Amino acid sequence: MSKIEEIAAAVAKGKAKVVANLVTEALNEGAAPLDVLNQGLIGAMDVVGEKFKNNEIFVPEMLVAARAMKKGVETLKPALGGEGGASLGKCVIGTVAGDLHDIGKNLVAMMIESTGFEVIDLGVDVPKEKFVETVKANPDCKIVGLSALLTTTMPAMKEAVAALEEAGCKNQVKIMVGGAPITQEFCDEIGADAYTADAASAAQKAKELA
Ligand code: B12
């Protein structure tokens, strides 16, 4: 088993400490940080999701895997690095109302921050009013990122985009959307400005849009 496969297996089993050690070892052995992230950490969550769908594991197991993944990301963060400096303006990001998933959103926030934005992370289960209020309070905010992981919270994403539009924020910011059930088609349908499938391309896109 390669080191990256070992990382994925440890995440799936929820072994946070082992994950942290394996990530450090992989980096010391010269593994590319993005491979550790995409194939090791994120890859494991796909396996976990599949097992949950097939009733092989349940919410508690999903939760420990999520904690292990977070630990891995924490360890990896310095290696993902970035330009820093926060000179591109602000980016407000959050998971939409009713949705508690934050691993993907946190990764996107981290990558966007590392390209040079100051990120205001509103957390999870964020009401549409909070996005509007935060954009209005931050005239230098250029990007809003909305995350949704459940098909049942996709309508809340649509409502958040509509609320930002109604409040006139779309003259100020570009709205980016993402999360496992989100597609380019859905992005177009709800009037958001951009969709990307992963955190690295989200950061690239944010830079282009700002
Ligand atoms: C971990 C997890 C949980 C954890 C979340 C912990 C946490 N702190 O986030 C817990 C246990 C809490 C959980 C709960 C539930 N979950 Co859950 N969960 C998952 C799981 C296994 C992994 C999600 C994840 O972190 N993936 C890894 C990250 C890195 O990927 P990502 O989030 O997709 O993010 C990437 C991209 O999408 C993109 N991206 C994400 N956000 C954004 C934003 C922007 C702006 C952009 C540009 C890009 C972008 O970039 C990210 C990085 O590359 C998924 C399965 C899966 N494969 O997605 C199920 C899954 C999402 N959960 C599911 C379900 C059903 C639930 C529950 C309803 C279960 C229950 N019965 O209680 C609850 C709902 C709670 C709620 N109200 O939100 C279903 C959803 C089904 C559906 N179609 O709606 C899934 C798909 C599992 C399944 N196969 O059935 N879950």
PDB file of C-alpha atoms and ligand atoms in Angstrom:
ATOM      1  CA  MET A   1       0.000   0.000   0.000  1.00  0.00           C
ATOM      2  CA  SER A   2       1.391   3.443  -0.890  1.00  0.00           C
ATOM      3  CA  LYS A   3       1.611   6.144   1.780  1.00  0.00           C
ATOM      4  CA  ILE A   4      -1.296   7.989   0.169  1.00  0.00           C
ATOM      5  CA  GLU A   5      -3.408   4.816   0.204  1.00  0.00           C
ATOM      6  CA  GLU A   6      -2.498   4.378   3.862  1.00  0.00           C
ATOM      7  CA  ILE A   7      -3.701   7.927   4.541  1.00  0.00           C
ATOM      8  CA  ALA A   8      -7.016   7.230   2.798  1.00  0.00           C
ATOM      9  CA  ALA A   9      -7.494   4.010   4.756  1.00  0.00           C
ATOM     10  CA  ALA A  10      -6.732   5.727   8.080  1.00  0.00           C
ATOM     11  CA  VAL A  11      -9.199   8.558   7.323  1.00  0.00           C
ATOM     12  CA  ALA A  12     -11.919   6.058   6.439  1.00  0.00           C
ATOM     13  CA  LYS A  13     -11.307   4.301   9.768  1.00  0.00           C
ATOM     14  CA  GLY A  14     -11.371   7.636  11.626  1.00  0.00           C
ATOM     15  CA  LYS A  15      -7.837   7.349  13.003  1.00  0.00           C
ATOM     16  CA  ALA A  16      -7.030  11.051  13.395  1.00  0.00           C
ATOM     17  CA  LYS A  17      -3.601  10.756  15.028  1.00  0.00           C
ATOM     18  CA  VAL A  18      -2.438   8.126  12.548  1.00  0.00           C
ATOM     19  CA  VAL A  19      -3.630  10.354   9.689  1.00  0.00           C
ATOM     20  CA  ALA A  20      -1.634  13.321  11.004  1.00  0.00           C
ATOM     21  CA  ASN A  21       1.521  11.205  11.308  1.00  0.00           C
ATOM     22  CA  LEU A  22       1.076   9.649   7.870  1.00  0.00           C
ATOM     23  CA  VAL A  23       0.578  13.065   6.258  1.00  0.00           C
ATOM     24  CA  THR A  24       3.816  14.294   7.817  1.00  0.00           C
ATOM     25  CA  GLU A  25       5.634  11.150   6.673  1.00  0.00           C
ATOM     26  CA  ALA A  26       4.256  11.439   3.126  1.00  0.00           C
ATOM     27  CA  LEU A  27       5.399  15.071   2.887  1.00  0.00           C
ATOM     28  CA  ASN A  28       8.837  14.170   4.254  1.00  0.00           C
ATOM     29  CA  GLU A  29       9.085  11.451   1.618  1.00  0.00           C
ATOM     30  CA  GLY A  30       8.394  14.043  -1.076  1.00  0.00           C
ATOM     31  CA  ALA A  31       4.709  13.467  -1.862  1.00  0.00           C
ATOM     32  CA  ALA A  32       3.011  16.444  -3.541  1.00  0.00           C
ATOM     33  CA  PRO A  33       0.690  18.215  -1.047  1.00  0.00           C
ATOM     34  CA  LEU A  34      -2.158  18.324  -3.589  1.00  0.00           C
ATOM     35  CA  ASP A  35      -1.894  14.552  -4.170  1.00  0.00           C
ATOM     36  CA  VAL A  36      -2.085  13.983  -0.418  1.00  0.00           C
ATOM     37  CA  LEU A  37      -5.172  16.209  -0.325  1.00  0.00           C
ATOM     38  CA  ASN A  38      -7.012  14.918  -3.384  1.00  0.00           C
ATOM     39  CA  GLN A  39      -6.109  11.232  -3.469  1.00  0.00           C
ATOM     40  CA  GLY A  40      -5.518  10.652   0.227  1.00  0.00           C
ATOM     41  CA  LEU A  41      -7.878  12.835   2.241  1.00  0.00           C
ATOM     42  CA  ILE A  42     -10.689  13.743  -0.166  1.00  0.00           C
ATOM     43  CA  GLY A  43     -10.582  10.328  -1.844  1.00  0.00           C
ATOM     44  CA  ALA A  44     -11.265   8.714   1.529  1.00  0.00           C
ATOM     45  CA  MET A  45     -14.400  10.782   2.075  1.00  0.00           C
ATOM     46  CA  ASP A  46     -15.822   9.526  -1.234  1.00  0.00           C
ATOM     47  CA  VAL A  47     -15.339   5.958  -0.019  1.00  0.00           C
ATOM     48  CA  VAL A  48     -16.959   6.856   3.309  1.00  0.00           C
ATOM     49  CA  GLY A  49     -19.925   8.454   1.503  1.00  0.00           C
ATOM     50  CA  GLU A  50     -20.393   5.375  -0.644  1.00  0.00           C
ATOM     51  CA  LYS A  51     -20.361   3.094   2.412  1.00  0.00           C
ATOM     52  CA  PHE A  52     -22.912   5.328   4.134  1.00  0.00           C
ATOM     53  CA  LYS A  53     -25.164   5.175   1.075  1.00  0.00           C
ATOM     54  CA  ASN A  54     -24.966   1.376   1.131  1.00  0.00           C
ATOM     55  CA  ASN A  55     -25.796   1.245   4.864  1.00  0.00           C
ATOM     56  CA  GLU A  56     -22.396  -0.261   5.641  1.00  0.00           C
ATOM     57  CA  ILE A  57     -21.606   2.592   8.066  1.00  0.00           C
ATOM     58  CA  PHE A  58     -23.741   5.200   9.821  1.00  0.00           C
ATOM     59  CA  VAL A  59     -23.548   8.862  10.935  1.00  0.00           C
ATOM     60  CA  PRO A  60     -21.141   8.284  13.889  1.00  0.00           C
ATOM     61  CA  GLU A  61     -18.591   6.588  11.621  1.00  0.00           C
ATOM     62  CA  MET A  62     -19.002   9.372   9.086  1.00  0.00           C
ATOM     63  CA  LEU A  63     -18.333  11.851  11.869  1.00  0.00           C
ATOM     64  CA  VAL A  64     -15.105  10.211  13.071  1.00  0.00           C
ATOM     65  CA  ALA A  65     -13.886   9.991   9.486  1.00  0.00           C
ATOM     66  CA  ALA A  66     -14.668  13.706   9.115  1.00  0.00           C
ATOM     67  CA  ARG A  67     -12.620  14.473  12.250  1.00  0.00           C
ATOM     68  CA  ALA A  68      -9.699  12.428  10.936  1.00  0.00           C
ATOM     69  CA  MET A  69      -9.914  14.262   7.630  1.00  0.00           C
ATOM     70  CA  LYS A  70      -9.853  17.627   9.426  1.00  0.00           C
ATOM     71  CA  LYS A  71      -6.778  16.589  11.368  1.00  0.00           C
ATOM     72  CA  GLY A  72      -5.089  15.614   8.106  1.00  0.00           C
ATOM     73  CA  VAL A  73      -5.960  18.951   6.517  1.00  0.00           C
ATOM     74  CA  GLU A  74      -4.609  20.823   9.553  1.00  0.00           C
ATOM     75  CA  THR A  75      -1.309  18.971   9.212  1.00  0.00           C
ATOM     76  CA  LEU A  76      -1.202  19.570   5.471  1.00  0.00           C
ATOM     77  CA  LYS A  77      -2.157  23.262   5.561  1.00  0.00           C
ATOM     78  CA  PRO A  78       1.366  24.747   5.924  1.00  0.00           C
ATOM     79  CA  ALA A  79       2.550  22.637   2.966  1.00  0.00           C
ATOM     80  CA  LEU A  80      -0.285  23.880   0.746  1.00  0.00           C
ATOM     81  CA  GLY A  81       1.144  27.342   1.403  1.00  0.00           C
ATOM     82  CA  GLY A  82       0.230  30.084  -1.019  1.00  0.00           C
ATOM     83  CA  GLU A  83       0.999  33.672  -1.792  1.00  0.00           C
ATOM     84  CA  GLY A  84      -0.728  35.082   1.295  1.00  0.00           C
ATOM     85  CA  GLY A  85      -0.725  38.812   1.856  1.00  0.00           C
ATOM     86  CA  ALA A  86      -4.500  39.230   1.531  1.00  0.00           C
ATOM     87  CA  SER A  87      -4.364  41.860  -1.214  1.00  0.00           C
ATOM     88  CA  LEU A  88      -7.085  40.672  -3.557  1.00  0.00           C
ATOM     89  CA  GLY A  89      -9.966  41.818  -1.338  1.00  0.00           C
ATOM     90  CA  LYS A  90     -12.369  39.872   0.821  1.00  0.00           C
ATOM     91  CA  CYS A  91     -14.227  36.645   0.214  1.00  0.00           C
ATOM     92  CA  VAL A  92     -17.266  35.742   2.309  1.00  0.00           C
ATOM     93  CA  ILE A  93     -17.932  32.032   2.449  1.00  0.00           C
ATOM     94  CA  GLY A  94     -20.410  29.754   4.191  1.00  0.00           C
ATOM     95  CA  THR A  95     -22.482  26.593   4.000  1.00  0.00           C
ATOM     96  CA  VAL A  96     -26.103  27.427   3.255  1.00  0.00           C
ATOM     97  CA  ALA A  97     -29.042  27.204   5.667  1.00  0.00           C
ATOM     98  CA  GLY A  98     -29.953  23.715   6.882  1.00  0.00           C
ATOM     99  CA  ASP A  99     -26.604  22.210   5.890  1.00  0.00           C
ATOM    100  CA  LEU A 100     -23.917  21.271   8.430  1.00  0.00           C
ATOM    101  CA  HIS A 101     -21.213  19.947   6.081  1.00  0.00           C
ATOM    102  CA  ASP A 102     -18.092  22.075   6.257  1.00  0.00           C
ATOM    103  CA  ILE A 103     -15.052  20.052   5.191  1.00  0.00           C
ATOM    104  CA  GLY A 104     -15.254  21.065   1.532  1.00  0.00           C
ATOM    105  CA  LYS A 105     -16.162  24.645   2.411  1.00  0.00           C
ATOM    106  CA  ASN A 106     -13.165  24.840   4.766  1.00  0.00           C
ATOM    107  CA  LEU A 107     -10.853  23.553   2.046  1.00  0.00           C
ATOM    108  CA  VAL A 108     -12.169  26.104  -0.418  1.00  0.00           C
ATOM    109  CA  ALA A 109     -11.744  28.856   2.205  1.00  0.00           C
ATOM    110  CA  MET A 110      -8.191  27.712   2.872  1.00  0.00           C
ATOM    111  CA  MET A 111      -7.219  27.646  -0.805  1.00  0.00           C
ATOM    112  CA  ILE A 112      -8.879  31.002  -1.527  1.00  0.00           C
ATOM    113  CA  GLU A 113      -7.077  32.507   1.443  1.00  0.00           C
ATOM    114  CA  SER A 114      -3.778  31.132   0.207  1.00  0.00           C
ATOM    115  CA  THR A 115      -4.231  32.851  -3.183  1.00  0.00           C
ATOM    116  CA  GLY A 116      -4.386  36.207  -1.410  1.00  0.00           C
ATOM    117  CA  PHE A 117      -7.940  36.934  -0.268  1.00  0.00           C
ATOM    118  CA  GLU A 118      -9.001  37.796   3.253  1.00  0.00           C
ATOM    119  CA  VAL A 119     -11.642  35.182   4.010  1.00  0.00           C
ATOM    120  CA  ILE A 120     -14.646  35.798   6.235  1.00  0.00           C
ATOM    121  CA  ASP A 121     -15.941  32.326   7.073  1.00  0.00           C
ATOM    122  CA  LEU A 122     -19.540  32.429   8.278  1.00  0.00           C
ATOM    123  CA  GLY A 123     -19.541  28.718   9.141  1.00  0.00           C
ATOM    124  CA  VAL A 124     -22.407  26.321   8.513  1.00  0.00           C
ATOM    125  CA  ASP A 125     -26.198  26.629   8.404  1.00  0.00           C
ATOM    126  CA  VAL A 126     -25.888  30.266   7.329  1.00  0.00           C
ATOM    127  CA  PRO A 127     -29.174  32.144   6.738  1.00  0.00           C
ATOM    128  CA  LYS A 128     -29.360  34.107   3.473  1.00  0.00           C
ATOM    129  CA  GLU A 129     -29.756  37.362   5.431  1.00  0.00           C
ATOM    130  CA  LYS A 130     -26.346  36.804   7.028  1.00  0.00           C
ATOM    131  CA  PHE A 131     -24.635  36.632   3.601  1.00  0.00           C
ATOM    132  CA  VAL A 132     -26.334  39.889   2.555  1.00  0.00           C
ATOM    133  CA  GLU A 133     -25.534  41.631   5.830  1.00  0.00           C
ATOM    134  CA  THR A 134     -21.865  40.620   5.684  1.00  0.00           C
ATOM    135  CA  VAL A 135     -21.411  41.705   2.067  1.00  0.00           C
ATOM    136  CA  LYS A 136     -22.997  45.091   2.862  1.00  0.00           C
ATOM    137  CA  ALA A 137     -20.765  45.546   5.903  1.00  0.00           C
ATOM    138  CA  ASN A 138     -17.651  44.820   3.793  1.00  0.00           C
ATOM    139  CA  PRO A 139     -17.473  47.074   0.727  1.00  0.00           C
ATOM    140  CA  ASP A 140     -14.157  45.473  -0.251  1.00  0.00           C
ATOM    141  CA  CYS A 141     -15.763  42.042  -0.472  1.00  0.00           C
ATOM    142  CA  LYS A 142     -15.388  40.750  -4.031  1.00  0.00           C
ATOM    143  CA  ILE A 143     -16.452  37.100  -3.803  1.00  0.00           C
ATOM    144  CA  VAL A 144     -19.211  35.197  -2.034  1.00  0.00           C
ATOM    145  CA  GLY A 145     -18.787  31.419  -1.842  1.00  0.00           C
ATOM    146  CA  LEU A 146     -21.806  29.244  -1.135  1.00  0.00           C
ATOM    147  CA  SER A 147     -21.452  25.572  -0.287  1.00  0.00           C
ATOM    148  CA  ALA A 148     -24.167  22.879  -0.179  1.00  0.00           C
ATOM    149  CA  LEU A 149     -23.708  19.120   0.237  1.00  0.00           C
ATOM    150  CA  LEU A 150     -27.312  17.985   0.398  1.00  0.00           C
ATOM    151  CA  THR A 151     -29.818  17.914  -2.420  1.00  0.00           C
ATOM    152  CA  THR A 152     -32.328  19.160   0.178  1.00  0.00           C
ATOM    153  CA  THR A 153     -30.306  22.353   0.790  1.00  0.00           C
ATOM    154  CA  MET A 154     -29.864  23.246  -2.876  1.00  0.00           C
ATOM    155  CA  PRO A 155     -33.037  25.407  -2.677  1.00  0.00           C
ATOM    156  CA  ALA A 156     -31.433  27.360   0.200  1.00  0.00           C
ATOM    157  CA  MET A 157     -28.493  28.075  -2.117  1.00  0.00           C
ATOM    158  CA  LYS A 158     -30.909  29.371  -4.736  1.00  0.00           C
ATOM    159  CA  GLU A 159     -32.585  31.582  -2.106  1.00  0.00           C
ATOM    160  CA  ALA A 160     -29.241  32.965  -0.947  1.00  0.00           C
ATOM    161  CA  VAL A 161     -28.330  33.934  -4.533  1.00  0.00           C
ATOM    162  CA  ALA A 162     -31.767  35.557  -4.978  1.00  0.00           C
ATOM    163  CA  ALA A 163     -31.416  37.467  -1.680  1.00  0.00           C
ATOM    164  CA  LEU A 164     -28.004  38.800  -2.703  1.00  0.00           C
ATOM    165  CA  GLU A 165     -29.427  39.845  -6.053  1.00  0.00           C
ATOM    166  CA  GLU A 166     -32.470  41.545  -4.504  1.00  0.00           C
ATOM    167  CA  ALA A 167     -30.260  43.437  -2.050  1.00  0.00           C
ATOM    168  CA  GLY A 168     -28.197  44.799  -4.957  1.00  0.00           C
ATOM    169  CA  CYS A 169     -25.043  42.940  -3.873  1.00  0.00           C
ATOM    170  CA  LYS A 170     -24.485  41.459  -7.332  1.00  0.00           C
ATOM    171  CA  ASN A 171     -23.076  44.805  -8.471  1.00  0.00           C
ATOM    172  CA  GLN A 172     -20.376  44.402  -5.860  1.00  0.00           C
ATOM    173  CA  VAL A 173     -19.593  40.685  -5.683  1.00  0.00           C
ATOM    174  CA  LYS A 174     -19.330  37.583  -7.836  1.00  0.00           C
ATOM    175  CA  ILE A 175     -21.088  34.549  -6.422  1.00  0.00           C
ATOM    176  CA  MET A 176     -19.363  31.180  -6.563  1.00  0.00           C
ATOM    177  CA  VAL A 177     -21.172  27.947  -5.750  1.00  0.00           C
ATOM    178  CA  GLY A 178     -20.027  24.410  -5.080  1.00  0.00           C
ATOM    179  CA  GLY A 179     -20.510  21.172  -3.191  1.00  0.00           C
ATOM    180  CA  ALA A 180     -21.051  17.574  -4.273  1.00  0.00           C
ATOM    181  CA  PRO A 181     -24.618  17.912  -5.699  1.00  0.00           C
ATOM    182  CA  ILE A 182     -23.952  21.269  -7.423  1.00  0.00           C
ATOM    183  CA  THR A 183     -23.415  21.403 -11.180  1.00  0.00           C
ATOM    184  CA  GLN A 184     -22.650  24.071 -13.752  1.00  0.00           C
ATOM    185  CA  GLU A 185     -26.239  23.707 -14.933  1.00  0.00           C
ATOM    186  CA  PHE A 186     -27.604  24.427 -11.446  1.00  0.00           C
ATOM    187  CA  CYS A 187     -25.212  27.376 -11.124  1.00  0.00           C
ATOM    188  CA  ASP A 188     -26.590  28.856 -14.358  1.00  0.00           C
ATOM    189  CA  GLU A 189     -30.172  28.121 -13.376  1.00  0.00           C
ATOM    190  CA  ILE A 190     -29.958  30.006 -10.058  1.00  0.00           C
ATOM    191  CA  GLY A 191     -27.995  32.922 -11.513  1.00  0.00           C
ATOM    192  CA  ALA A 192     -24.692  32.392  -9.690  1.00  0.00           C
ATOM    193  CA  ASP A 193     -21.520  33.566 -11.427  1.00  0.00           C
ATOM    194  CA  ALA A 194     -19.298  30.503 -11.219  1.00  0.00           C
ATOM    195  CA  TYR A 195     -19.187  26.855 -10.242  1.00  0.00           C
ATOM    196  CA  THR A 196     -16.096  24.777  -9.721  1.00  0.00           C
ATOM    197  CA  ALA A 197     -15.798  21.159  -8.692  1.00  0.00           C
ATOM    198  CA  ASP A 198     -12.874  21.440  -6.272  1.00  0.00           C
ATOM    199  CA  ALA A 199     -10.986  23.734  -3.946  1.00  0.00           C
ATOM    200  CA  ALA A 200      -7.928  24.332  -6.124  1.00  0.00           C
ATOM    201  CA  SER A 201     -10.000  25.399  -9.124  1.00  0.00           C
ATOM    202  CA  ALA A 202     -12.236  27.480  -6.822  1.00  0.00           C
ATOM    203  CA  ALA A 203      -9.208  29.517  -5.740  1.00  0.00           C
ATOM    204  CA  GLN A 204      -8.092  29.949  -9.353  1.00  0.00           C
ATOM    205  CA  LYS A 205     -11.579  31.069 -10.385  1.00  0.00           C
ATOM    206  CA  ALA A 206     -11.888  33.502  -7.458  1.00  0.00           C
ATOM    207  CA  LYS A 207      -8.668  35.163  -8.575  1.00  0.00           C
ATOM    208  CA  GLU A 208      -9.967  35.485 -12.140  1.00  0.00           C
ATOM    209  CA  LEU A 209     -13.278  36.951 -11.002  1.00  0.00           C
ATOM    210  CA  ALA A 210     -11.962  39.463  -8.452  1.00  0.00           C
TER     211      ALA A 210
HETATM  212  C1  B12 B   1     -18.593  13.747   6.271  1.00  0.00           C
HETATM  213  C2  B12 B   1     -20.038  13.709   5.916  1.00  0.00           C
HETATM  214  C3  B12 B   1     -20.959  14.077   6.905  1.00  0.00           C
HETATM  215  C4  B12 B   1     -20.524  14.663   8.256  1.00  0.00           C
HETATM  216  C5  B12 B   1     -20.169  16.141   8.030  1.00  0.00           C
HETATM  217  C6  B12 B   1     -19.063  16.602   8.952  1.00  0.00           C
HETATM  218  C7  B12 B   1     -18.571  17.980   8.557  1.00  0.00           C
HETATM  219  N1  B12 B   1     -18.068  18.663   9.540  1.00  0.00           N
HETATM  220  O1  B12 B   1     -18.615  18.405   7.415  1.00  0.00           O
HETATM  221  C8  B12 B   1     -21.836  14.457   9.109  1.00  0.00           C
HETATM  222  C9  B12 B   1     -21.725  13.141   9.831  1.00  0.00           C
HETATM  223  C10 B12 B   1     -22.137  15.574  10.105  1.00  0.00           C
HETATM  224  C11 B12 B   1     -22.890  14.329   8.006  1.00  0.00           C
HETATM  225  C12 B12 B   1     -24.235  14.483   8.259  1.00  0.00           C
HETATM  226  C13 B12 B   1     -25.220  14.241   7.312  1.00  0.00           C
HETATM  227  N2  B12 B   1     -25.036  13.771   6.059  1.00  0.00           N
HETATM  228 CO1  B12 B   1     -23.310  13.679   5.191  1.00  0.00          CO
HETATM  229  N3  B12 B   1     -21.732  13.204   4.286  1.00  0.00           N
HETATM  230  C14 B12 B   1     -20.470  13.288   4.614  1.00  0.00           C
HETATM  231  C15 B12 B   1     -19.600  12.728   3.454  1.00  0.00           C
HETATM  232  C16 B12 B   1     -19.201  11.303   3.807  1.00  0.00           C
HETATM  233  C17 B12 B   1     -18.352  13.493   3.101  1.00  0.00           C
HETATM  234  C18 B12 B   1     -18.532  14.971   2.779  1.00  0.00           C
HETATM  235  C19 B12 B   1     -17.164  15.583   2.644  1.00  0.00           C
HETATM  236  O2  B12 B   1     -16.664  16.173   3.579  1.00  0.00           O
HETATM  237  N4  B12 B   1     -16.497  15.339   1.493  1.00  0.00           N
HETATM  238  C20 B12 B   1     -15.130  15.759   1.264  1.00  0.00           C
HETATM  239  C21 B12 B   1     -15.106  17.204   0.784  1.00  0.00           C
HETATM  240  C22 B12 B   1     -13.664  17.668   0.579  1.00  0.00           C
HETATM  241  O3  B12 B   1     -15.770  17.256  -0.445  1.00  0.00           O
HETATM  242  P1  B12 B   1     -16.940  18.288  -0.771  1.00  0.00           P
HETATM  243  O4  B12 B   1     -17.624  18.675   0.485  1.00  0.00           O
HETATM  244  O5  B12 B   1     -17.713  17.791  -1.896  1.00  0.00           O
HETATM  245  O6  B12 B   1     -16.134  19.609  -1.207  1.00  0.00           O
HETATM  246  C23 B12 B   1     -15.386  19.720  -2.401  1.00  0.00           C
HETATM  247  C24 B12 B   1     -16.198  20.204  -3.613  1.00  0.00           C
HETATM  248  O7  B12 B   1     -17.546  19.832  -3.551  1.00  0.00           O
HETATM  249  C25 B12 B   1     -15.960  21.670  -3.662  1.00  0.00           C
HETATM  250  N5  B12 B   1     -16.794  22.591  -2.873  1.00  0.00           N
HETATM  251  C26 B12 B   1     -17.421  22.418  -1.694  1.00  0.00           C
HETATM  252  N6  B12 B   1     -17.998  23.548  -1.277  1.00  0.00           N
HETATM  253  C27 B12 B   1     -17.732  24.488  -2.204  1.00  0.00           C
HETATM  254  C28 B12 B   1     -18.073  25.840  -2.262  1.00  0.00           C
HETATM  255  C29 B12 B   1     -17.659  26.583  -3.352  1.00  0.00           C
HETATM  256  C30 B12 B   1     -18.011  28.041  -3.412  1.00  0.00           C
HETATM  257  C31 B12 B   1     -16.930  25.966  -4.411  1.00  0.00           C
HETATM  258  C32 B12 B   1     -16.557  26.768  -5.595  1.00  0.00           C
HETATM  259  C33 B12 B   1     -16.593  24.617  -4.354  1.00  0.00           C
HETATM  260  C34 B12 B   1     -16.980  23.884  -3.240  1.00  0.00           C
HETATM  261  O8  B12 B   1     -14.628  21.786  -3.209  1.00  0.00           O
HETATM  262  C35 B12 B   1     -14.407  20.870  -2.140  1.00  0.00           C
HETATM  263  C36 B12 B   1     -12.955  20.478  -2.077  1.00  0.00           C
HETATM  264  O9  B12 B   1     -12.478  19.892  -3.251  1.00  0.00           O
HETATM  265  C37 B12 B   1     -20.622  12.805   2.262  1.00  0.00           C
HETATM  266  C38 B12 B   1     -20.346  11.850   1.099  1.00  0.00           C
HETATM  267  C39 B12 B   1     -19.655  12.542  -0.076  1.00  0.00           C
HETATM  268  N7  B12 B   1     -18.952  11.776  -0.858  1.00  0.00           N
HETATM  269  O10 B12 B   1     -19.766  13.744  -0.283  1.00  0.00           O
HETATM  270  C40 B12 B   1     -21.950  12.580   2.996  1.00  0.00           C
HETATM  271  C41 B12 B   1     -23.250  13.092   2.376  1.00  0.00           C
HETATM  272  C42 B12 B   1     -23.068  14.478   1.782  1.00  0.00           C
HETATM  273  N8  B12 B   1     -24.120  13.176   3.555  1.00  0.00           N
HETATM  274  C43 B12 B   1     -25.341  12.786   3.313  1.00  0.00           C
HETATM  275  C44 B12 B   1     -26.389  12.759   4.267  1.00  0.00           C
HETATM  276  C45 B12 B   1     -27.699  12.125   3.823  1.00  0.00           C
HETATM  277  C46 B12 B   1     -26.230  13.310   5.561  1.00  0.00           C
HETATM  278  C47 B12 B   1     -27.299  13.386   6.663  1.00  0.00           C
HETATM  279  C48 B12 B   1     -28.695  13.831   6.185  1.00  0.00           C
HETATM  280  C49 B12 B   1     -27.314  12.011   7.373  1.00  0.00           C
HETATM  281  C50 B12 B   1     -28.345  11.844   8.460  1.00  0.00           C
HETATM  282  N9  B12 B   1     -29.203  10.895   8.219  1.00  0.00           N
HETATM  283  O11 B12 B   1     -28.350  12.543   9.436  1.00  0.00           O
HETATM  284  C51 B12 B   1     -26.669  14.434   7.631  1.00  0.00           C
HETATM  285  C52 B12 B   1     -27.117  15.878   7.300  1.00  0.00           C
HETATM  286  C53 B12 B   1     -26.702  16.875   8.338  1.00  0.00           C
HETATM  287  C54 B12 B   1     -26.955  18.300   7.835  1.00  0.00           C
HETATM  288  N10 B12 B   1     -28.076  18.893   8.179  1.00  0.00           N
HETATM  289  O12 B12 B   1     -26.132  18.831   7.122  1.00  0.00           O
HETATM  290  C55 B12 B   1     -25.518  12.369   1.857  1.00  0.00           C
HETATM  291  C56 B12 B   1     -26.262  13.435   1.034  1.00  0.00           C
HETATM  292  C57 B12 B   1     -27.256  12.818   0.079  1.00  0.00           C
HETATM  293  C58 B12 B   1     -27.900  13.868  -0.765  1.00  0.00           C
HETATM  294  N11 B12 B   1     -27.886  13.604  -2.044  1.00  0.00           N
HETATM  295  O13 B12 B   1     -28.365  14.874  -0.335  1.00  0.00           O
HETATM  296  C59 B12 B   1     -24.034  12.083   1.419  1.00  0.00           C
HETATM  297  C60 B12 B   1     -23.758  12.343  -0.080  1.00  0.00           C
HETATM  298  C61 B12 B   1     -23.726  10.610   1.781  1.00  0.00           C
HETATM  299  C62 B12 B   1     -24.442   9.615   0.877  1.00  0.00           C
HETATM  300  N12 B12 B   1     -23.753   9.069  -0.108  1.00  0.00           N
HETATM  301  O14 B12 B   1     -25.601   9.364   1.066  1.00  0.00           O
HETATM  302  N13 B12 B   1     -22.339  14.015   6.813  1.00  0.00           N
END
